[in-house]
Short mmCIF file of C-alpha atoms and ligand atoms in Angstrom, two decimals:
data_model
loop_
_atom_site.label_atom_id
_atom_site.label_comp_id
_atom_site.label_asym_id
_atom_site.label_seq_id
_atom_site.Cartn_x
_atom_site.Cartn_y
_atom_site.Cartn_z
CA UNK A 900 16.27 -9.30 -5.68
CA UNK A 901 15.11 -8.91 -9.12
CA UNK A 902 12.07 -7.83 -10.12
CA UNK A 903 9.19 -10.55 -11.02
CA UNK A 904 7.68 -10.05 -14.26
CA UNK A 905 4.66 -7.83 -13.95
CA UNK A 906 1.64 -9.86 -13.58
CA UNK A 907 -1.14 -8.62 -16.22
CA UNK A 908 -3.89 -9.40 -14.33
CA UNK A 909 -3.06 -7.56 -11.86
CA UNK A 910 -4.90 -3.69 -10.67
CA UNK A 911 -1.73 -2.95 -8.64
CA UNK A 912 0.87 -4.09 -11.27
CA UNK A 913 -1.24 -2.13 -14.11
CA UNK A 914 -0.89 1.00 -11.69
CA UNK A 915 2.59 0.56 -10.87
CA UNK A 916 3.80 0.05 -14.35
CA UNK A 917 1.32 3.51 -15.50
CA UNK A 918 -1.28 1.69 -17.28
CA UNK A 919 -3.89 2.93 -15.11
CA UNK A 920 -3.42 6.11 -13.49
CA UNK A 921 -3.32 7.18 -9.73
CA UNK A 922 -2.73 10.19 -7.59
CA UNK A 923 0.59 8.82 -6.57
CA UNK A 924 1.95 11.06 -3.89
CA UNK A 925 5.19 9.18 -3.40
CA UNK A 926 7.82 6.71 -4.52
CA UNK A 927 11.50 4.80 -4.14
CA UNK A 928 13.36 2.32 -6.09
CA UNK A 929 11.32 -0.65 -4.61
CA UNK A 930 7.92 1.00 -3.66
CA UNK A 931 5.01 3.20 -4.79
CA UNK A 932 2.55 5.46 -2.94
CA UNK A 933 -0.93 6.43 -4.48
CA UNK A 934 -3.84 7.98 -2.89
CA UNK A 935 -7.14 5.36 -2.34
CA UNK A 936 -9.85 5.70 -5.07
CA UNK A 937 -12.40 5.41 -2.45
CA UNK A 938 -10.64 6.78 0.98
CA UNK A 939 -11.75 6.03 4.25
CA UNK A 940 -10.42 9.06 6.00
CA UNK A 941 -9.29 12.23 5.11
CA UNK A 942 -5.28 10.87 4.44
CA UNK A 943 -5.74 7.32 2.68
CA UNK A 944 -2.91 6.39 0.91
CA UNK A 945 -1.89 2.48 -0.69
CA UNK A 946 1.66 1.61 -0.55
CA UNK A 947 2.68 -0.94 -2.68
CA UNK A 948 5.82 -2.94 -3.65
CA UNK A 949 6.63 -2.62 -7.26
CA UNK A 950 6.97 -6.12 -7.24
CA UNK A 951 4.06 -8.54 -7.60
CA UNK A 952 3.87 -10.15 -4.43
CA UNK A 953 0.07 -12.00 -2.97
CA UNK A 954 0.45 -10.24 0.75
CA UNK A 955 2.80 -9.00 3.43
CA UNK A 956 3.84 -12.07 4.97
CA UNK A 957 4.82 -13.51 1.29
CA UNK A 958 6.62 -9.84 0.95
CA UNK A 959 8.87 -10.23 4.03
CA UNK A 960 9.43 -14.09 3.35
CA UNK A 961 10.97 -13.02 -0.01
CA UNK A 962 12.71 -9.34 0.61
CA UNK A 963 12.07 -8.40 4.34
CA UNK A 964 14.25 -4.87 3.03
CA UNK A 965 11.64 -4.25 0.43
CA UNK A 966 8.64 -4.52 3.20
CA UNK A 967 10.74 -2.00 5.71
CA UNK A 968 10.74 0.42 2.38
CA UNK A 969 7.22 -0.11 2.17
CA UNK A 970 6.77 0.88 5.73
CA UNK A 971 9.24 4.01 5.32
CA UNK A 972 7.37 4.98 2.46
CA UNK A 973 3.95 5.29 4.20
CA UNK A 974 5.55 7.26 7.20
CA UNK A 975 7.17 9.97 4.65
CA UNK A 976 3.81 10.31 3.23
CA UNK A 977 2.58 10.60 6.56
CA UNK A 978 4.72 13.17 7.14
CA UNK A 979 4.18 14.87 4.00
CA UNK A 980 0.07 14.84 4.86
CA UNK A 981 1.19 17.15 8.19
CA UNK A 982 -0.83 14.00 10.44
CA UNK A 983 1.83 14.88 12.89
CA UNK A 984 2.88 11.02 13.97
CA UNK A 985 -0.91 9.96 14.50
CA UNK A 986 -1.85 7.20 11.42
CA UNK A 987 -2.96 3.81 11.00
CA UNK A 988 -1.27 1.66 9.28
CA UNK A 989 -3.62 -1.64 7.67
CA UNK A 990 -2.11 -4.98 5.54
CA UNK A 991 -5.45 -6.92 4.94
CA UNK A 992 -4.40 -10.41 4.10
CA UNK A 993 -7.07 -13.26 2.63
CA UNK A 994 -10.40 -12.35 1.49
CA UNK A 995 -12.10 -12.94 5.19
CA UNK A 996 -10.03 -10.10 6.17
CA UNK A 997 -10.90 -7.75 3.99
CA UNK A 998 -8.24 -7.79 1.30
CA UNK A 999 -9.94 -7.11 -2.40
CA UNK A 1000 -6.77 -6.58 -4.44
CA UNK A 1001 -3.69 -9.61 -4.02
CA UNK A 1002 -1.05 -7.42 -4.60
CA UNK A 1003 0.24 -6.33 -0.87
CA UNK A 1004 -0.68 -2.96 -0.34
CA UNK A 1005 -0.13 -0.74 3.20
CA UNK A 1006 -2.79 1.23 3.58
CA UNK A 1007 -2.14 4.66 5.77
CA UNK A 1008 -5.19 5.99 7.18
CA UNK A 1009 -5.29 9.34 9.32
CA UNK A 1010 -7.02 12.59 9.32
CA UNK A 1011 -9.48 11.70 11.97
CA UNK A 1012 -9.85 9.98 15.09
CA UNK A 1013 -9.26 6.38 15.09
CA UNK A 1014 -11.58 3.72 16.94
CA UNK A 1015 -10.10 0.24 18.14
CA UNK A 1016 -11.18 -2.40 17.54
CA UNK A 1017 -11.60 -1.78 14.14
CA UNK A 1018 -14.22 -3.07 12.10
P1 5GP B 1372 -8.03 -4.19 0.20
O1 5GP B 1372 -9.53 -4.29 0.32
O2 5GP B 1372 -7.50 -5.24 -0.76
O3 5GP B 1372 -7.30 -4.19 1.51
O4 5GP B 1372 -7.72 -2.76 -0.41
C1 5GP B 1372 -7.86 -2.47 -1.77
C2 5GP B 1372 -8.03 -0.99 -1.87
O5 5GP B 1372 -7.83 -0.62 -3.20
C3 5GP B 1372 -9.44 -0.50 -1.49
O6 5GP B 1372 -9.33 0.40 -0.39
C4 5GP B 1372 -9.94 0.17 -2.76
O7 5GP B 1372 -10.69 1.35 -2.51
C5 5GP B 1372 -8.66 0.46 -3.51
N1 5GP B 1372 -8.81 0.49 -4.96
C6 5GP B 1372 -9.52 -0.39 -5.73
N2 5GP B 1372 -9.40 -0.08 -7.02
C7 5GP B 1372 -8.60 1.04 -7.08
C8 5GP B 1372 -8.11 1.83 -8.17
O8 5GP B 1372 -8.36 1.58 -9.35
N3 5GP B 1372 -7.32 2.90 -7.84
C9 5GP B 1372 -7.01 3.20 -6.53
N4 5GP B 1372 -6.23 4.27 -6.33
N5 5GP B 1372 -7.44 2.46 -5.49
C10 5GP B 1372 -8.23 1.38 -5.77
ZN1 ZN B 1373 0.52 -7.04 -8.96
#
Protein backbone atom coordinates (compact mmCIF):
# COMPACT_ATOMS: atom_id res chain seq x y z
CA UNK A 1 0.00 0.00 0.00
CA UNK A 2 1.38 3.32 -0.59
CA UNK A 3 2.23 5.61 1.76
CA UNK A 4 -0.44 8.51 2.76
CA UNK A 5 0.91 11.85 2.59
CA UNK A 6 2.34 12.83 5.93
CA UNK A 7 -0.17 14.65 7.87
CA UNK A 8 1.45 18.07 9.28
CA UNK A 9 -0.41 18.26 12.15
CA UNK A 10 0.54 15.43 13.28
CA UNK A 11 3.36 14.71 16.64
CA UNK A 12 3.86 11.14 15.29
CA UNK A 13 4.18 12.03 11.54
CA UNK A 14 6.65 15.08 12.54
CA UNK A 15 8.72 12.30 14.47
CA UNK A 16 8.61 9.78 11.90
CA UNK A 17 9.58 11.99 9.07
CA UNK A 18 12.75 13.59 11.69
CA UNK A 19 11.27 16.85 12.33
CA UNK A 20 11.20 16.32 15.90
CA UNK A 21 13.63 14.09 17.36
CA UNK A 22 13.29 10.81 19.45
CA UNK A 23 15.39 8.13 21.01
CA UNK A 24 14.33 5.74 18.35
CA UNK A 25 15.66 2.37 19.28
CA UNK A 26 14.30 0.54 16.27
CA UNK A 27 12.88 0.47 12.76
CA UNK A 28 11.60 -1.49 9.32
CA UNK A 29 10.34 -0.46 6.05
CA UNK A 30 6.73 0.12 7.42
CA UNK A 31 7.34 0.92 11.18
CA UNK A 32 9.27 3.00 13.74
CA UNK A 33 10.28 2.43 17.38
CA UNK A 34 11.13 5.42 19.78
CA UNK A 35 11.50 5.45 23.42
CA UNK A 36 8.35 7.41 25.48
CA UNK A 37 9.17 11.03 26.48
CA UNK A 38 7.54 10.44 29.71
CA UNK A 39 7.87 6.41 30.39
CA UNK A 40 5.84 4.57 32.62
CA UNK A 41 8.22 1.79 33.39
CA UNK A 42 11.64 1.21 33.11
CA UNK A 43 11.30 -0.22 29.08
CA UNK A 44 8.59 2.19 27.41
CA UNK A 45 8.84 2.21 23.96
CA UNK A 46 5.99 3.74 21.06
CA UNK A 47 5.73 1.81 17.95
CA UNK A 48 4.32 3.48 15.26
CA UNK A 49 3.36 2.90 11.57
CA UNK A 50 5.08 5.28 9.28
CA UNK A 51 1.91 5.80 7.85
CA UNK A 52 -0.68 8.23 9.23
CA UNK A 53 -3.31 6.13 10.37
CA UNK A 54 -6.17 7.48 13.53
CA UNK A 55 -5.82 3.92 15.59
CA UNK A 56 -5.24 0.19 15.40
CA UNK A 57 -8.43 -0.99 14.26
CA UNK A 58 -8.28 1.71 11.22
CA UNK A 59 -4.48 0.21 10.83
CA UNK A 60 -5.56 -3.43 10.35
CA UNK A 61 -8.78 -2.41 8.28
CA UNK A 62 -6.34 -0.79 5.77
CA UNK A 63 -2.89 -3.04 5.89
CA UNK A 64 -3.45 -5.87 8.52
CA UNK A 65 0.62 -6.77 7.30
CA UNK A 66 1.69 -3.35 8.38
CA UNK A 67 -0.06 -3.83 12.05
CA UNK A 68 1.71 -7.54 12.40
CA UNK A 69 5.13 -5.38 11.61
CA UNK A 70 4.12 -3.13 14.18
CA UNK A 71 3.69 -5.94 16.60
CA UNK A 72 7.13 -7.64 15.43
CA UNK A 73 8.72 -4.51 15.91
CA UNK A 74 7.81 -4.04 19.62
CA UNK A 75 8.82 -7.75 20.42
CA UNK A 76 12.49 -7.19 18.79
CA UNK A 77 12.75 -4.23 20.94
CA UNK A 78 11.62 -6.27 23.64
CA UNK A 79 14.14 -8.47 23.05
CA UNK A 80 16.73 -6.01 22.54
CA UNK A 81 15.70 -4.39 26.28
CA UNK A 82 16.82 -8.16 27.74
CA UNK A 83 12.79 -8.17 29.40
CA UNK A 84 13.18 -11.81 28.72
CA UNK A 85 9.42 -12.47 27.10
CA UNK A 86 7.61 -10.54 30.07
CA UNK A 87 6.02 -6.97 28.43
CA UNK A 88 2.87 -5.30 27.99
CA UNK A 89 1.78 -4.43 25.08
CA UNK A 90 -1.06 -1.14 25.10
CA UNK A 91 -3.12 0.41 21.74
CA UNK A 92 -5.26 3.18 23.51
CA UNK A 93 -7.98 3.99 21.08
CA UNK A 94 -10.53 7.26 21.59
CA UNK A 95 -9.85 9.85 24.04
CA UNK A 96 -12.00 7.96 27.00
CA UNK A 97 -9.38 5.42 26.75
CA UNK A 98 -6.60 7.17 27.19
CA UNK A 99 -5.23 7.84 23.72
CA UNK A 100 -3.57 11.62 23.55
CA UNK A 101 -1.82 11.36 20.18
CA UNK A 102 -4.24 9.93 16.87
CA UNK A 103 -1.57 8.45 15.19
CA UNK A 104 -1.68 4.51 16.30
CA UNK A 105 1.07 3.91 18.43
CA UNK A 106 1.94 0.30 20.43
CA UNK A 107 3.17 1.08 23.42
CA UNK A 108 5.65 -1.75 25.10
CA UNK A 109 5.86 -1.45 28.69
CA UNK A 110 8.15 -3.80 30.92
CA UNK A 111 10.85 -3.51 33.41
CA UNK A 112 8.68 -4.07 36.38
CA UNK A 113 5.92 -6.01 37.61
CA UNK A 114 2.72 -5.59 35.92
CA UNK A 115 -0.78 -5.21 37.80
CA UNK A 116 -4.16 -6.29 36.01
CA UNK A 117 -6.55 -4.64 35.72
CA UNK A 118 -4.84 -1.82 34.64
CA UNK A 119 -5.75 1.56 35.34
P1 LIG B 1 -1.49 7.86 24.23
O1 LIG B 1 -1.87 8.62 25.47
O2 LIG B 1 -2.03 8.55 22.99
O3 LIG B 1 -1.84 6.40 24.27
O4 LIG B 1 0.09 7.88 24.16
C1 LIG B 1 0.82 8.98 23.72
C2 LIG B 1 2.18 8.85 24.31
O5 LIG B 1 3.03 9.73 23.63
C3 LIG B 1 2.27 9.23 25.80
O6 LIG B 1 2.72 8.10 26.54
C4 LIG B 1 3.25 10.40 25.82
O7 LIG B 1 4.11 10.36 26.94
C5 LIG B 1 4.00 10.22 24.52
N1 LIG B 1 4.52 11.45 23.96
C6 LIG B 1 3.87 12.65 23.86
N2 LIG B 1 4.63 13.56 23.25
C7 LIG B 1 5.81 12.92 22.95
C8 LIG B 1 7.01 13.35 22.29
O8 LIG B 1 7.16 14.49 21.84
N3 LIG B 1 8.01 12.42 22.17
C9 LIG B 1 7.87 11.14 22.64
N4 LIG B 1 8.92 10.32 22.47
N5 LIG B 1 6.75 10.70 23.25
C10 LIG B 1 5.73 11.59 23.39
ZN1 LIG C 1 0.59 10.99 11.94
Amino acid sequence: MSPEPTDTGCLFCSIVAADIPADVVGETEHSLAFRDVNPQAPTHVLVVPRRHVANAGELAESAADELGDVVLLARTVADQDGLGGDYRLVFNTGEGAGQSVFHAHLHLLGGRAMKWPPG
